[in-house]
Amino acid sequence: DIQMTQSPSSLSASVGDRVTITCRASQSISSYLNWYQQKPGKAPKFLIYAGSSLQSGVPSRFSGSGSGTDFTLTISSLQPEDFATYYCQQSYNTPYTFGQGTKLEIK
Amino acid sequence: QVQLVESGGGLVKPGGSLRLSCAASGFTFSDYYMSWFRQAPGKGLEWLSYISSSGSTKYYADAVKGRFTISRDNARNSLYLQMNSLRAEDTAVYYCARGVTVTRLGDYWGQGTLVTVSS
């Protein structure tokens, strides 16, 4: 199975900050990398697919980059509604594994 | 708008069975892949299974292979997960999700249904 490792596991930031979350795959996954946002008690929300393609309706302050084994999710200017947990997921092959999550908290 | 509503969760004893359903609306169900995911209490997300739009192709995570069966009824716009030989470690919120392609399996998710396996 492909192991996905996110860093950091948690992050404190302020409204307006630029934040970056990293996801590393245990082997090359080309660009088959998705990002999700999850708020407490809610279902995940699909943010980015194929490493850098923004899902329809997702604000442009979210962006993704990377290919191969190293990927990043960047939020250019944090908004109050962005405080949540973020997960990366590889869709290169089954089982479609997730990172352990990055909890983004208000500083 | 796209809506996915899971049902069928509840409390079941170890070794027991449960069948989850996911009712879809707001899109042409038969055009899309569908998946099941789960999230144990306080833990991360786990992909369990997907089924192709026609139902001809199915994949499972090793953790559930041989115990869980995914199926769909395109005439009823419904997705199912038959869960047998349930274990305590299967306790989780189970989500169904729509997939545009096999590499984009979670563009819309249901609200989830809680399955608790306990004696």
Short mmCIF file of C-alpha atoms in Angstrom, two decimals:
data_model
loop_
_atom_site.label_atom_id
_atom_site.label_comp_id
_atom_site.label_asym_id
_atom_site.label_seq_id
_atom_site.Cartn_x
_atom_site.Cartn_y
_atom_site.Cartn_z
CA ASP A 1 0.00 0.00 0.00
CA ILE A 2 1.07 3.57 -0.64
CA GLN A 3 1.70 5.48 2.58
CA MET A 4 0.74 9.14 2.71
CA THR A 5 2.41 11.38 5.28
CA GLN A 6 1.23 14.90 5.99
CA SER A 7 3.13 17.60 7.80
CA PRO A 8 2.61 19.26 10.08
CA SER A 9 -0.01 17.28 12.02
CA SER A 10 -1.29 20.52 13.47
CA LEU A 11 -0.80 24.16 12.72
CA SER A 12 -1.79 27.39 14.41
CA ALA A 13 -2.31 30.42 12.23
CA SER A 14 -4.14 33.74 12.11
CA VAL A 15 -6.75 35.11 9.75
CA GLY A 16 -4.96 36.52 6.72
CA ASP A 17 -1.93 34.25 7.03
CA ARG A 18 -0.59 32.20 4.16
CA VAL A 19 -0.29 28.54 5.13
CA THR A 20 1.16 25.50 3.44
CA ILE A 21 0.50 21.86 4.21
CA THR A 22 2.75 19.16 2.81
CA CYS A 23 1.87 15.63 1.76
CA ARG A 24 4.45 13.01 0.84
CA ALA A 25 3.77 9.66 -0.81
CA SER A 26 5.86 6.56 -0.16
CA GLN A 27 6.22 6.06 -3.92
CA SER A 28 5.54 8.10 -7.01
CA ILE A 29 1.85 8.72 -7.59
CA SER A 30 2.26 11.00 -10.61
CA SER A 31 -0.38 13.73 -10.03
CA TYR A 32 -3.05 11.45 -8.57
CA LEU A 33 -3.46 13.44 -5.39
CA ASN A 34 -6.65 14.87 -3.90
CA TRP A 35 -7.17 17.28 -1.00
CA TYR A 36 -10.17 17.41 1.33
CA GLN A 37 -11.30 19.75 4.08
CA GLN A 38 -13.28 18.45 7.05
CA LYS A 39 -14.93 20.41 9.83
CA PRO A 40 -15.95 18.79 13.13
CA GLY A 41 -19.03 16.61 12.80
CA LYS A 42 -19.27 17.21 9.05
CA ALA A 43 -18.52 15.21 5.93
CA PRO A 44 -15.30 15.95 4.04
CA LYS A 45 -15.40 18.54 1.30
CA PHE A 46 -13.51 17.97 -1.94
CA LEU A 47 -11.06 20.80 -2.62
CA ILE A 48 -8.45 19.81 -5.19
CA TYR A 49 -7.93 16.89 -7.55
CA ALA A 50 -5.08 15.80 -9.79
CA GLY A 51 -2.66 17.62 -7.54
CA SER A 52 -3.55 21.13 -8.63
CA SER A 53 -7.04 21.30 -10.16
CA LEU A 54 -9.51 23.29 -8.09
CA GLN A 55 -12.90 21.67 -7.60
CA SER A 56 -15.77 23.81 -8.83
CA GLY A 57 -16.98 26.24 -6.19
CA VAL A 58 -13.82 26.14 -4.09
CA PRO A 59 -12.36 29.60 -3.42
CA SER A 60 -9.29 30.54 -5.40
CA ARG A 61 -7.28 31.16 -2.22
CA PHE A 62 -6.82 27.37 -2.17
CA SER A 63 -4.18 25.94 -4.46
CA GLY A 64 -2.33 22.68 -4.85
CA SER A 65 0.97 21.78 -6.40
CA GLY A 66 3.37 18.91 -6.80
CA SER A 67 3.84 15.63 -8.59
CA GLY A 68 5.65 12.41 -8.01
CA THR A 69 5.97 12.05 -4.25
CA ASP A 70 5.76 15.60 -2.88
CA PHE A 71 2.68 17.78 -2.83
CA THR A 72 1.51 20.95 -1.13
CA LEU A 73 -1.80 22.60 -0.32
CA THR A 74 -1.58 26.35 0.09
CA ILE A 75 -4.18 28.73 1.45
CA SER A 76 -3.10 32.19 0.39
CA SER A 77 -5.01 34.25 2.95
CA LEU A 78 -6.73 32.35 5.73
CA GLN A 79 -10.39 33.07 6.35
CA PRO A 80 -12.29 32.19 9.53
CA GLU A 81 -14.14 29.38 7.74
CA ASP A 82 -10.87 27.71 6.72
CA PHE A 83 -10.06 26.45 10.20
CA ALA A 84 -10.57 22.72 9.81
CA THR A 85 -8.70 19.47 9.27
CA TYR A 86 -7.18 18.84 5.86
CA TYR A 87 -6.49 15.44 4.34
CA CYS A 88 -4.56 14.39 1.27
CA GLN A 89 -5.48 11.18 -0.54
CA GLN A 90 -3.74 9.31 -3.33
CA SER A 91 -5.84 7.94 -6.17
CA TYR A 92 -2.96 6.33 -8.04
CA ASN A 93 -3.93 2.81 -7.11
CA THR A 94 -6.06 0.91 -4.64
CA PRO A 95 -6.29 1.04 -1.71
CA TYR A 96 -6.80 4.78 -1.99
CA THR A 97 -4.96 5.86 1.13
CA PHE A 98 -5.21 9.10 3.07
CA GLY A 99 -2.72 11.11 5.02
CA GLN A 100 -3.28 11.32 8.76
CA GLY A 101 -4.65 14.83 8.51
CA THR A 102 -3.48 18.34 9.40
CA LYS A 103 -5.53 20.25 11.94
CA LEU A 104 -5.49 23.96 11.24
CA GLU A 105 -6.31 25.97 14.34
CA ILE A 106 -6.75 29.62 15.13
CA LYS A 107 -3.76 31.26 16.79
CA GLN B 1 -28.41 19.91 -6.10
CA VAL B 2 -26.42 16.77 -5.43
CA GLN B 3 -27.66 14.96 -2.35
CA LEU B 4 -26.49 11.72 -0.79
CA VAL B 5 -28.29 10.35 2.25
CA GLU B 6 -26.97 7.33 4.12
CA SER B 7 -29.10 5.13 6.33
CA GLY B 8 -28.95 1.77 8.04
CA GLY B 9 -26.37 2.43 10.72
CA GLY B 10 -26.82 1.43 14.32
CA LEU B 11 -25.61 -0.82 17.11
CA VAL B 12 -24.69 -4.39 16.21
CA LYS B 13 -22.95 -7.18 18.09
CA PRO B 14 -19.56 -8.52 17.01
CA GLY B 15 -20.03 -11.07 14.28
CA GLY B 16 -23.30 -9.50 13.22
CA SER B 17 -24.38 -7.97 9.93
CA LEU B 18 -25.71 -4.65 8.76
CA ARG B 19 -26.70 -3.22 5.40
CA LEU B 20 -26.09 0.43 4.70
CA SER B 21 -27.95 2.33 2.01
CA CYS B 22 -27.19 5.58 0.26
CA ALA B 23 -29.99 7.37 -1.58
CA ALA B 24 -28.79 9.67 -4.34
CA SER B 25 -30.56 12.60 -5.95
CA GLY B 26 -29.78 15.70 -7.97
CA PHE B 27 -27.62 13.99 -10.58
CA THR B 28 -27.73 11.10 -13.03
CA PHE B 29 -26.73 8.34 -10.65
CA SER B 30 -25.96 5.78 -13.35
CA ASP B 31 -23.25 8.03 -14.81
CA TYR B 32 -21.03 8.04 -11.72
CA TYR B 33 -18.71 5.87 -9.73
CA MET B 34 -19.71 5.50 -6.10
CA SER B 35 -17.62 4.78 -3.04
CA TRP B 36 -17.83 4.03 0.65
CA PHE B 37 -15.47 5.60 3.15
CA ARG B 38 -15.39 5.48 6.93
CA GLN B 39 -13.98 7.39 9.86
CA ALA B 40 -13.47 5.78 13.24
CA PRO B 41 -14.15 8.04 16.25
CA GLY B 42 -11.40 10.65 16.51
CA LYS B 43 -9.47 9.11 13.62
CA GLY B 44 -8.75 9.87 9.99
CA LEU B 45 -10.50 8.91 6.79
CA GLU B 46 -10.36 5.45 5.25
CA TRP B 47 -11.45 4.42 1.76
CA LEU B 48 -13.31 1.09 1.78
CA SER B 49 -14.67 0.31 -1.65
CA TYR B 50 -15.77 1.67 -4.99
CA ILE B 51 -18.11 0.48 -7.70
CA SER B 52 -18.19 1.57 -11.31
CA SER B 53 -21.18 3.30 -12.85
CA SER B 54 -22.54 0.06 -14.33
CA GLY B 55 -21.69 -2.01 -11.28
CA SER B 56 -19.39 -4.28 -13.24
CA THR B 57 -16.18 -3.24 -11.45
CA LYS B 58 -15.67 -3.27 -7.70
CA TYR B 59 -12.61 -2.80 -5.52
CA TYR B 60 -12.19 -3.22 -1.78
CA ALA B 61 -9.67 -2.30 0.87
CA ASP B 62 -8.02 -5.32 2.46
CA ALA B 63 -9.58 -4.44 5.83
CA VAL B 64 -13.05 -5.27 4.49
CA LYS B 65 -12.41 -7.62 1.58
CA GLY B 66 -14.41 -10.80 1.96
CA ARG B 67 -16.64 -9.30 4.64
CA PHE B 68 -18.21 -6.28 2.95
CA THR B 69 -19.99 -6.16 -0.41
CA ILE B 70 -20.71 -3.01 -2.38
CA SER B 71 -23.63 -2.93 -4.80
CA ARG B 72 -25.87 -0.44 -6.54
CA ASP B 73 -29.33 -0.25 -8.06
CA ASN B 74 -29.29 2.36 -10.79
CA ALA B 75 -33.05 2.13 -11.23
CA ARG B 76 -33.50 3.12 -7.59
CA ASN B 77 -30.59 5.62 -7.50
CA SER B 78 -29.19 3.73 -4.55
CA LEU B 79 -25.87 2.44 -3.31
CA TYR B 80 -25.48 -0.29 -0.72
CA LEU B 81 -22.86 -1.75 1.57
CA GLN B 82 -23.56 -5.19 3.01
CA MET B 83 -21.37 -5.64 6.06
CA ASN B 84 -20.91 -9.12 7.54
CA SER B 85 -18.73 -10.53 10.32
CA LEU B 86 -18.53 -7.13 11.94
CA ARG B 87 -15.75 -6.41 14.41
CA ALA B 88 -15.25 -3.78 17.08
CA GLU B 89 -12.71 -2.06 14.82
CA ASP B 90 -15.45 -1.51 12.22
CA THR B 91 -17.04 1.05 14.54
CA ALA B 92 -17.07 4.29 12.55
CA VAL B 93 -19.11 6.84 10.68
CA TYR B 94 -19.68 5.45 7.18
CA TYR B 95 -19.93 7.83 4.27
CA CYS B 96 -21.01 7.27 0.70
CA ALA B 97 -19.49 9.51 -1.93
CA ARG B 98 -19.87 10.22 -5.61
CA GLY B 99 -16.98 9.92 -8.02
CA VAL B 100 -16.56 11.60 -11.37
CA THR B 101 -13.80 9.20 -12.34
CA VAL B 102 -11.91 6.44 -10.58
CA THR B 103 -9.31 9.02 -9.55
CA ARG B 104 -11.89 11.52 -8.28
CA LEU B 105 -14.00 9.33 -6.06
CA GLY B 106 -15.20 11.84 -3.49
CA ASP B 107 -16.50 15.01 -5.11
CA TYR B 108 -19.71 14.89 -3.06
CA TRP B 109 -20.25 13.09 0.24
CA GLY B 110 -23.26 12.16 2.30
CA GLN B 111 -23.62 13.21 5.94
CA GLY B 112 -22.62 9.79 7.21
CA THR B 113 -24.21 7.07 9.30
CA LEU B 114 -22.75 5.73 12.54
CA VAL B 115 -22.09 2.03 12.93
CA THR B 116 -21.22 0.82 16.41
CA VAL B 117 -20.04 -2.75 16.90
CA SER B 118 -20.23 -3.70 20.54
CA SER B 119 -21.55 -6.45 22.77
#
